[in-house]
């Protein structure tokens, strides 16, 4: 499928990414993804890269391979993220470092390298991942929420810087979805969070892909610098 | 072909790519003395960004070296490496050597 569109999805080898890889390869995309380790699945038209999303050398090598082997890039889904639930008075700097490296540095690096590839075709769609923890100002999520607040700011400014290249940059802010990211969070904490949503339920993978579909469809070429928070947050 | 010649060729390839989007009277000449930045340049700031991105890609393709041209050192040089194609080639030569010797 040499003419089919190409998408990069960052993140872990499990959960939402496995769903997104299957969903977008079914839609005809050739998908390249990455995580620190190998995936536990094999999907046609999916190519996996093992890397650290905050490593400039690793990310540059991945995009060199994409440019060489695919010759184009149409969409980037910047899903990679880590969360850490802890009171700020008890949060070690090692956690701060890890959260910001993955959530902010990784998002920036992929945006930069993707935009460099996209600008040659004067078309691109970038979707970053925000979180409802930012507008809800969740206690215990100070570093996670602030790293994602930085992602929102990055999204809004990149939208302006990349507009002339035909690239849109938006973000989706999912509500809690039952993945590994929240497995260590107490149930009562999750219930309290969900009660602050307009629509009180856990998010589903399809809620996220629906928002991504909106951002990446060709008709959305006038939609940029926006954040969609799911669940009515 | 010396490294500097390979780099100059990569820069000319980058110029060709950038010229596609430039109006006829602003197209860059493939010459070492072509001014890229400052008085006498036909590039606006976005054009210079395009050229640097294209140059990094061509260096990667032709020399298999991934460099970041617009680093803090480049910005703080007394004489800007972005002034002409030759000054840019000379600066890239330094970056390539540092990267390959690392």
mmCIF file of C-alpha atoms in Angstrom:
data_model
loop_
_atom_site.group_PDB
_atom_site.id
_atom_site.type_symbol
_atom_site.label_atom_id
_atom_site.label_comp_id
_atom_site.label_asym_id
_atom_site.label_seq_id
_atom_site.Cartn_x
_atom_site.Cartn_y
_atom_site.Cartn_z
ATOM 1 C CA UNK A 1 0.000 0.000 0.000
ATOM 2 C CA UNK A 2 2.617 2.578 -1.015
ATOM 3 C CA UNK A 3 0.063 5.407 -1.346
ATOM 4 C CA UNK A 4 -1.885 4.758 1.834
ATOM 5 C CA UNK A 5 -1.569 7.335 4.612
ATOM 6 C CA UNK A 6 0.984 6.928 7.384
ATOM 7 C CA UNK A 7 0.359 7.479 11.087
ATOM 8 C CA UNK A 8 2.688 7.454 14.085
ATOM 9 C CA UNK A 9 1.275 6.481 17.476
ATOM 10 C CA UNK A 10 3.424 6.763 20.576
ATOM 11 C CA UNK A 11 2.906 4.945 23.814
ATOM 12 C CA UNK A 12 3.006 1.752 25.667
ATOM 13 C CA UNK A 13 2.547 -1.583 24.018
ATOM 14 C CA UNK A 14 -0.765 -2.158 25.759
ATOM 15 C CA UNK A 15 -4.195 -0.644 26.404
ATOM 16 C CA UNK A 16 -5.389 2.199 24.261
ATOM 17 C CA UNK A 17 -2.505 1.976 21.804
ATOM 18 C CA UNK A 18 -3.210 -1.622 20.882
ATOM 19 C CA UNK A 19 -6.788 -0.558 20.187
ATOM 20 C CA UNK A 20 -5.709 2.522 18.185
ATOM 21 C CA UNK A 21 -3.212 0.533 16.105
ATOM 22 C CA UNK A 22 -5.912 -1.974 15.155
ATOM 23 C CA UNK A 23 -8.488 0.748 14.584
ATOM 24 C CA UNK A 24 -6.328 2.835 12.236
ATOM 25 C CA UNK A 25 -4.746 -0.053 10.326
ATOM 26 C CA UNK A 26 -8.334 -1.228 9.682
ATOM 27 C CA UNK A 27 -9.032 2.247 8.297
ATOM 28 C CA UNK A 28 -6.173 1.836 5.814
ATOM 29 C CA UNK A 29 -3.329 3.578 7.600
ATOM 30 C CA UNK A 30 0.189 2.243 7.719
ATOM 31 C CA UNK A 31 1.017 2.732 11.394
ATOM 32 C CA UNK A 32 4.386 3.091 13.104
ATOM 33 C CA UNK A 33 4.396 2.906 16.875
ATOM 34 C CA UNK A 34 6.869 2.884 19.681
ATOM 35 C CA UNK A 35 7.389 1.907 23.262
ATOM 36 C CA UNK A 36 10.312 0.971 25.472
ATOM 37 C CA UNK A 37 9.703 -2.717 24.893
ATOM 38 C CA UNK A 38 8.323 -5.040 22.254
ATOM 39 C CA UNK A 39 4.587 -5.370 21.702
ATOM 40 C CA UNK A 40 2.645 -8.472 22.645
ATOM 41 C CA UNK A 41 0.707 -8.321 19.360
ATOM 42 C CA UNK A 42 1.304 -8.488 15.628
ATOM 43 C CA UNK A 43 -0.924 -6.465 13.302
ATOM 44 C CA UNK A 44 -0.597 -6.142 9.520
ATOM 45 C CA UNK A 45 0.697 -2.748 8.384
ATOM 46 C CA UNK A 46 2.048 -1.992 11.858
ATOM 47 C CA UNK A 47 5.743 -1.435 12.477
ATOM 48 C CA UNK A 48 7.104 -1.171 15.988
ATOM 49 C CA UNK A 49 10.132 0.765 17.227
ATOM 50 C CA UNK A 50 11.638 0.144 20.669
ATOM 51 C CA UNK A 51 12.772 3.468 22.088
ATOM 52 C CA UNK A 52 12.628 6.019 24.871
ATOM 53 C CA UNK A 53 10.319 8.837 23.674
ATOM 54 C CA UNK A 54 12.465 11.422 25.460
ATOM 55 C CA UNK A 55 15.676 10.364 23.717
ATOM 56 C CA UNK A 56 16.423 12.785 20.896
ATOM 57 C CA UNK A 57 18.739 10.337 19.142
ATOM 58 C CA UNK A 58 16.206 7.485 19.320
ATOM 59 C CA UNK A 59 13.352 9.632 18.046
ATOM 60 C CA UNK A 60 15.433 11.081 15.219
ATOM 61 C CA UNK A 61 16.422 7.577 14.134
ATOM 62 C CA UNK A 62 12.779 6.479 14.129
ATOM 63 C CA UNK A 63 11.777 9.390 11.905
ATOM 64 C CA UNK A 64 14.758 8.816 9.593
ATOM 65 C CA UNK A 65 13.475 5.275 9.103
ATOM 66 C CA UNK A 66 9.917 6.513 8.495
ATOM 67 C CA UNK A 67 11.129 9.055 5.946
ATOM 68 C CA UNK A 68 13.285 6.431 4.213
ATOM 69 C CA UNK A 69 10.778 3.563 4.261
ATOM 70 C CA UNK A 70 7.381 5.306 4.060
ATOM 71 C CA UNK A 71 8.344 8.649 2.498
ATOM 72 C CA UNK A 72 5.475 10.507 4.123
ATOM 73 C CA UNK A 73 3.674 11.133 7.387
ATOM 74 C CA UNK A 74 0.030 12.167 7.642
ATOM 75 C CA UNK A 75 -0.842 11.948 11.321
ATOM 76 C CA UNK A 76 0.828 11.773 14.718
ATOM 77 C CA UNK A 77 -1.046 10.564 17.796
ATOM 78 C CA UNK A 78 1.067 11.551 20.789
ATOM 79 C CA UNK A 79 -0.361 9.164 23.339
ATOM 80 C CA UNK A 80 2.760 8.219 25.327
ATOM 81 C CA UNK A 81 2.380 9.260 28.922
ATOM 82 C CA UNK A 82 3.057 8.315 32.508
ATOM 83 C CA UNK A 83 1.029 9.231 35.574
ATOM 84 C CA UNK A 84 2.058 9.374 39.179
ATOM 85 C CA UNK A 85 -0.418 9.800 41.987
ATOM 86 C CA UNK A 86 1.251 11.334 45.004
ATOM 87 C CA UNK A 87 1.009 14.291 47.345
ATOM 88 C CA UNK A 88 3.378 17.038 46.212
ATOM 89 C CA UNK A 89 5.117 17.012 49.615
ATOM 90 C CA UNK A 90 6.020 13.382 49.036
ATOM 91 C CA UNK A 91 6.912 13.528 45.344
ATOM 92 C CA UNK A 92 10.582 12.742 44.663
ATOM 93 C CA UNK A 93 12.445 14.580 41.913
ATOM 94 C CA UNK A 94 12.971 11.279 40.143
ATOM 95 C CA UNK A 95 9.180 11.149 39.582
ATOM 96 C CA UNK A 96 9.120 14.748 38.382
ATOM 97 C CA UNK A 97 11.925 13.974 35.959
ATOM 98 C CA UNK A 98 10.232 10.843 34.630
ATOM 99 C CA UNK A 99 6.828 12.502 34.206
ATOM 100 C CA UNK A 100 8.131 15.568 32.395
ATOM 101 C CA UNK A 101 10.540 13.613 30.217
ATOM 102 C CA UNK A 102 7.828 11.315 28.920
ATOM 103 C CA UNK A 103 4.827 13.636 28.897
ATOM 104 C CA UNK A 104 6.372 16.915 27.784
ATOM 105 C CA UNK A 105 9.802 16.248 26.273
ATOM 106 C CA UNK A 106 8.512 13.181 24.428
ATOM 107 C CA UNK A 107 5.475 15.020 23.102
ATOM 108 C CA UNK A 108 7.639 17.919 21.944
ATOM 109 C CA UNK A 109 10.235 15.700 20.263
ATOM 110 C CA UNK A 110 7.609 13.764 18.326
ATOM 111 C CA UNK A 111 5.782 16.964 17.328
ATOM 112 C CA UNK A 112 9.035 18.466 16.072
ATOM 113 C CA UNK A 113 10.218 15.465 14.100
ATOM 114 C CA UNK A 114 6.736 14.718 12.742
ATOM 115 C CA UNK A 115 6.220 18.308 11.613
ATOM 116 C CA UNK A 116 9.563 18.262 9.809
ATOM 117 C CA UNK A 117 8.377 15.273 7.806
ATOM 118 C CA UNK A 118 4.815 16.528 7.339
ATOM 119 C CA UNK A 119 5.863 19.956 6.070
ATOM 120 C CA UNK A 120 7.371 18.449 2.918
ATOM 121 C CA UNK A 121 3.812 17.521 1.827
ATOM 122 C CA UNK A 122 2.218 20.648 3.319
ATOM 123 C CA UNK A 123 -0.199 18.440 5.233
ATOM 124 C CA UNK A 124 -0.272 16.966 8.678
ATOM 125 C CA UNK A 125 -2.467 16.227 11.651
ATOM 126 C CA UNK A 126 -1.023 16.134 15.167
ATOM 127 C CA UNK A 127 -3.138 15.036 18.116
ATOM 128 C CA UNK A 128 -1.592 15.346 21.566
ATOM 129 C CA UNK A 129 -2.931 13.836 24.771
ATOM 130 C CA UNK A 130 -4.046 16.176 27.538
ATOM 131 C CA UNK A 131 -5.984 15.089 30.620
ATOM 132 C CA UNK A 132 -9.066 16.119 32.558
ATOM 133 C CA UNK A 133 -6.800 16.190 35.619
ATOM 134 C CA UNK A 134 -5.643 19.653 34.478
ATOM 135 C CA UNK A 135 -9.005 21.512 34.347
ATOM 136 C CA UNK A 136 -10.306 19.507 37.347
ATOM 137 C CA UNK A 137 -7.171 20.493 39.339
ATOM 138 C CA UNK A 138 -6.972 17.045 40.857
ATOM 139 C CA UNK A 139 -5.228 16.789 44.197
ATOM 140 C CA UNK A 140 -2.496 14.181 44.103
ATOM 141 C CA UNK A 141 -1.908 14.799 40.405
ATOM 142 C CA UNK A 142 0.097 18.027 40.656
ATOM 143 C CA UNK A 143 2.988 16.896 38.488
ATOM 144 C CA UNK A 144 0.971 14.817 36.041
ATOM 145 C CA UNK A 145 -1.606 17.591 35.557
ATOM 146 C CA UNK A 146 1.033 20.291 35.219
ATOM 147 C CA UNK A 147 3.014 18.265 32.686
ATOM 148 C CA UNK A 148 -0.186 17.929 30.653
ATOM 149 C CA UNK A 149 -0.949 21.634 31.112
ATOM 150 C CA UNK A 150 2.405 22.195 29.443
ATOM 151 C CA UNK A 151 1.272 19.875 26.634
ATOM 152 C CA UNK A 152 -1.844 22.034 26.178
ATOM 153 C CA UNK A 153 0.281 25.172 25.959
ATOM 154 C CA UNK A 154 2.628 23.427 23.535
ATOM 155 C CA UNK A 155 -0.359 22.379 21.428
ATOM 156 C CA UNK A 156 -1.769 25.904 21.265
ATOM 157 C CA UNK A 157 1.508 27.514 20.242
ATOM 158 C CA UNK A 158 2.575 24.789 17.805
ATOM 159 C CA UNK A 159 -0.825 25.203 16.153
ATOM 160 C CA UNK A 160 0.193 28.754 15.273
ATOM 161 C CA UNK A 161 3.793 27.958 14.359
ATOM 162 C CA UNK A 162 2.840 25.069 12.088
ATOM 163 C CA UNK A 163 -0.289 26.505 10.464
ATOM 164 C CA UNK A 164 1.666 27.809 7.480
ATOM 165 C CA UNK A 165 2.898 24.282 6.811
ATOM 166 C CA UNK A 166 -0.636 22.896 6.508
ATOM 167 C CA UNK A 167 -0.283 21.115 9.850
ATOM 168 C CA UNK A 168 -2.994 21.226 12.508
ATOM 169 C CA UNK A 169 -2.190 20.567 16.164
ATOM 170 C CA UNK A 170 -4.941 19.678 18.632
ATOM 171 C CA UNK A 171 -5.342 17.710 21.828
ATOM 172 C CA UNK A 172 -7.801 15.302 23.325
ATOM 173 C CA UNK A 173 -8.239 15.195 27.096
ATOM 174 C CA UNK A 174 -9.582 11.791 28.039
ATOM 175 C CA UNK A 175 -11.451 11.020 31.219
ATOM 176 C CA UNK A 176 -10.291 7.954 33.134
ATOM 177 C CA UNK A 177 -10.311 4.823 30.997
ATOM 178 C CA UNK A 178 -9.756 1.468 32.617
ATOM 179 C CA UNK A 179 -6.085 0.987 31.646
ATOM 180 C CA UNK A 180 -2.811 0.331 33.479
ATOM 181 C CA UNK A 181 -2.394 4.085 33.962
ATOM 182 C CA UNK A 182 -5.039 4.182 36.707
ATOM 183 C CA UNK A 183 -4.754 0.702 38.146
ATOM 184 C CA UNK A 184 -3.064 1.969 41.320
ATOM 185 C CA UNK A 185 -5.592 4.743 41.950
ATOM 186 C CA UNK A 186 -8.125 3.955 44.733
ATOM 187 C CA UNK A 187 -11.673 3.249 43.477
ATOM 188 C CA UNK A 188 -13.240 5.968 45.662
ATOM 189 C CA UNK A 189 -10.838 8.509 44.160
ATOM 190 C CA UNK A 190 -11.897 7.469 40.652
ATOM 191 C CA UNK A 191 -15.604 7.607 41.570
ATOM 192 C CA UNK A 192 -15.176 11.091 42.995
ATOM 193 C CA UNK A 193 -13.440 12.189 39.800
ATOM 194 C CA UNK A 194 -16.112 10.704 37.535
ATOM 195 C CA UNK A 195 -18.817 12.465 39.555
ATOM 196 C CA UNK A 196 -17.306 15.777 38.466
ATOM 197 C CA UNK A 197 -17.887 14.952 34.786
ATOM 198 C CA UNK A 198 -21.076 16.073 33.038
ATOM 199 C CA UNK A 199 -21.490 12.516 31.780
ATOM 200 C CA UNK A 200 -20.678 10.243 34.703
ATOM 201 C CA UNK A 201 -19.030 7.123 33.340
ATOM 202 C CA UNK A 202 -15.572 5.788 32.564
ATOM 203 C CA UNK A 203 -14.289 6.668 29.112
ATOM 204 C CA UNK A 204 -14.106 4.002 26.440
ATOM 205 C CA UNK A 205 -11.410 3.621 23.818
ATOM 206 C CA UNK A 206 -13.994 4.500 21.162
ATOM 207 C CA UNK A 207 -14.595 7.891 22.838
ATOM 208 C CA UNK A 208 -10.948 8.726 22.289
ATOM 209 C CA UNK A 209 -10.749 7.445 18.704
ATOM 210 C CA UNK A 210 -13.919 9.417 17.922
ATOM 211 C CA UNK A 211 -12.267 12.689 19.016
ATOM 212 C CA UNK A 212 -9.077 11.767 17.125
ATOM 213 C CA UNK A 213 -11.127 10.972 14.003
ATOM 214 C CA UNK A 214 -12.621 14.454 14.165
ATOM 215 C CA UNK A 215 -9.219 16.114 14.400
ATOM 216 C CA UNK A 216 -7.533 14.110 11.644
ATOM 217 C CA UNK A 217 -10.294 14.076 9.032
ATOM 218 C CA UNK A 218 -9.457 16.170 5.951
ATOM 219 C CA UNK A 219 -12.481 18.416 6.589
ATOM 220 C CA UNK A 220 -10.922 19.559 9.895
ATOM 221 C CA UNK A 221 -8.304 21.721 8.179
ATOM 222 C CA UNK A 222 -9.721 24.810 9.961
ATOM 223 C CA UNK A 223 -9.575 23.193 13.418
ATOM 224 C CA UNK A 224 -6.292 23.783 15.242
ATOM 225 C CA UNK A 225 -5.007 24.694 18.690
ATOM 226 C CA UNK A 226 -8.076 23.141 20.328
ATOM 227 C CA UNK A 227 -8.470 20.783 23.255
ATOM 228 C CA UNK A 228 -11.484 18.493 23.527
ATOM 229 C CA UNK A 229 -12.053 17.326 27.086
ATOM 230 C CA UNK A 230 -14.235 14.247 27.087
ATOM 231 C CA UNK A 231 -17.140 13.603 29.408
ATOM 232 C CA UNK A 232 -18.170 17.258 29.542
ATOM 233 C CA UNK A 233 -15.318 18.394 31.790
ATOM 234 C CA UNK B 1 34.576 14.082 -2.615
ATOM 235 C CA UNK B 2 35.483 15.784 0.696
ATOM 236 C CA UNK B 3 33.003 16.108 3.551
ATOM 237 C CA UNK B 4 32.677 19.831 2.837
ATOM 238 C CA UNK B 5 31.806 19.100 -0.791
ATOM 239 C CA UNK B 6 29.230 16.495 0.247
ATOM 240 C CA UNK B 7 27.729 19.021 2.670
ATOM 241 C CA UNK B 8 27.619 21.712 -0.024
ATOM 242 C CA UNK B 9 25.823 19.293 -2.345
ATOM 243 C CA UNK B 10 23.329 18.475 0.427
ATOM 244 C CA UNK B 11 22.750 22.200 0.919
ATOM 245 C CA UNK B 12 22.148 22.669 -2.802
ATOM 246 C CA UNK B 13 19.598 19.827 -2.662
ATOM 247 C CA UNK B 14 17.944 21.631 0.259
ATOM 248 C CA UNK B 15 17.954 24.884 -1.721
ATOM 249 C CA UNK B 16 16.244 23.111 -4.634
ATOM 250 C CA UNK B 17 13.552 21.843 -2.261
ATOM 251 C CA UNK B 18 12.973 25.265 -0.705
ATOM 252 C CA UNK B 19 12.987 26.997 -4.102
ATOM 253 C CA UNK B 20 9.882 25.032 -5.126
ATOM 254 C CA UNK B 21 7.780 27.230 -2.831
ATOM 255 C CA UNK B 22 9.586 30.532 -3.455
ATOM 256 C CA UNK B 23 8.436 33.081 -6.055
ATOM 257 C CA UNK B 24 10.687 33.357 -9.123
ATOM 258 C CA UNK B 25 12.352 36.578 -7.964
ATOM 259 C CA UNK B 26 13.201 35.127 -4.528
ATOM 260 C CA UNK B 27 14.654 31.774 -5.522
ATOM 261 C CA UNK B 28 18.077 31.037 -4.038
ATOM 262 C CA UNK B 29 21.123 30.496 -6.236
ATOM 263 C CA UNK B 30 23.074 27.285 -5.704
ATOM 264 C CA UNK B 31 26.321 29.061 -4.888
ATOM 265 C CA UNK B 32 28.570 29.206 -1.800
ATOM 266 C CA UNK B 33 28.182 32.996 -1.624
ATOM 267 C CA UNK B 34 24.361 32.982 -1.616
ATOM 268 C CA UNK B 35 23.186 35.035 1.361
ATOM 269 C CA UNK B 36 20.735 33.163 3.594
ATOM 270 C CA UNK B 37 20.349 35.439 6.603
ATOM 271 C CA UNK B 38 20.590 39.183 7.191
ATOM 272 C CA UNK B 39 20.901 42.016 4.637
ATOM 273 C CA UNK B 40 20.761 40.746 1.062
ATOM 274 C CA UNK B 41 18.839 37.561 1.849
ATOM 275 C CA UNK B 42 15.629 36.797 -0.007
ATOM 276 C CA UNK B 43 14.498 34.379 2.699
ATOM 277 C CA UNK B 44 12.026 35.374 5.387
ATOM 278 C CA UNK B 45 12.257 33.713 8.813
ATOM 279 C CA UNK B 46 9.957 30.850 7.822
ATOM 280 C CA UNK B 47 11.979 30.324 4.651
ATOM 281 C CA UNK B 48 15.154 30.016 6.711
ATOM 282 C CA UNK B 49 13.434 27.487 9.004
ATOM 283 C CA UNK B 50 12.416 25.488 5.920
ATOM 284 C CA UNK B 51 15.959 25.558 4.573
ATOM 285 C CA UNK B 52 17.504 24.413 7.863
ATOM 286 C CA UNK B 53 15.002 21.563 8.211
ATOM 287 C CA UNK B 54 15.637 20.502 4.614
ATOM 288 C CA UNK B 55 19.417 20.741 5.163
ATOM 289 C CA UNK B 56 19.258 18.502 8.256
ATOM 290 C CA UNK B 57 17.229 15.939 6.307
ATOM 291 C CA UNK B 58 19.627 15.968 3.346
ATOM 292 C CA UNK B 59 22.661 15.585 5.658
ATOM 293 C CA UNK B 60 20.921 12.652 7.332
ATOM 294 C CA UNK B 61 20.092 11.072 3.957
ATOM 295 C CA UNK B 62 23.517 11.631 2.359
ATOM 296 C CA UNK B 63 25.840 11.155 5.335
ATOM 297 C CA UNK B 64 23.703 9.135 7.777
ATOM 298 C CA UNK B 65 24.384 11.690 10.507
ATOM 299 C CA UNK B 66 21.525 13.285 12.457
ATOM 300 C CA UNK B 67 22.492 16.813 13.473
ATOM 301 C CA UNK B 68 20.660 19.795 14.972
ATOM 302 C CA UNK B 69 21.963 22.851 13.173
ATOM 303 C CA UNK B 70 20.088 25.574 15.050
ATOM 304 C CA UNK B 71 21.498 24.824 18.481
ATOM 305 C CA UNK B 72 22.404 27.346 21.180
ATOM 306 C CA UNK B 73 26.003 27.479 19.981
ATOM 307 C CA UNK B 74 24.921 28.445 16.461
ATOM 308 C CA UNK B 75 22.731 31.214 17.847
ATOM 309 C CA UNK B 76 25.495 32.638 20.038
ATOM 310 C CA UNK B 77 28.271 32.758 17.409
ATOM 311 C CA UNK B 78 29.747 36.195 16.825
ATOM 312 C CA UNK B 79 29.560 35.581 13.067
ATOM 313 C CA UNK B 80 26.289 33.820 12.279
ATOM 314 C CA UNK B 81 26.783 30.445 10.573
ATOM 315 C CA UNK B 82 23.548 31.130 8.706
ATOM 316 C CA UNK B 83 24.966 34.105 6.791
ATOM 317 C CA UNK B 84 25.775 32.288 3.516
ATOM 318 C CA UNK B 85 25.654 28.766 2.108
ATOM 319 C CA UNK B 86 29.429 28.450 2.620
ATOM 320 C CA UNK B 87 29.369 29.596 6.270
ATOM 321 C CA UNK B 88 26.518 27.176 6.894
ATOM 322 C CA UNK B 89 28.445 24.359 5.195
ATOM 323 C CA UNK B 90 31.496 25.103 7.353
ATOM 324 C CA UNK B 91 29.401 25.024 10.529
ATOM 325 C CA UNK B 92 27.682 21.779 9.507
ATOM 326 C CA UNK B 93 31.121 20.304 8.811
ATOM 327 C CA UNK B 94 32.065 20.946 12.459
ATOM 328 C CA UNK B 95 28.801 19.406 13.718
ATOM 329 C CA UNK B 96 29.236 16.316 11.517
ATOM 330 C CA UNK B 97 32.816 15.808 12.679
ATOM 331 C CA UNK B 98 31.796 16.151 16.329
ATOM 332 C CA UNK B 99 28.935 13.701 15.847
ATOM 333 C CA UNK B 100 31.020 11.098 14.004
ATOM 334 C CA UNK B 101 33.911 11.356 16.495
ATOM 335 C CA UNK B 102 31.633 11.117 19.539
#
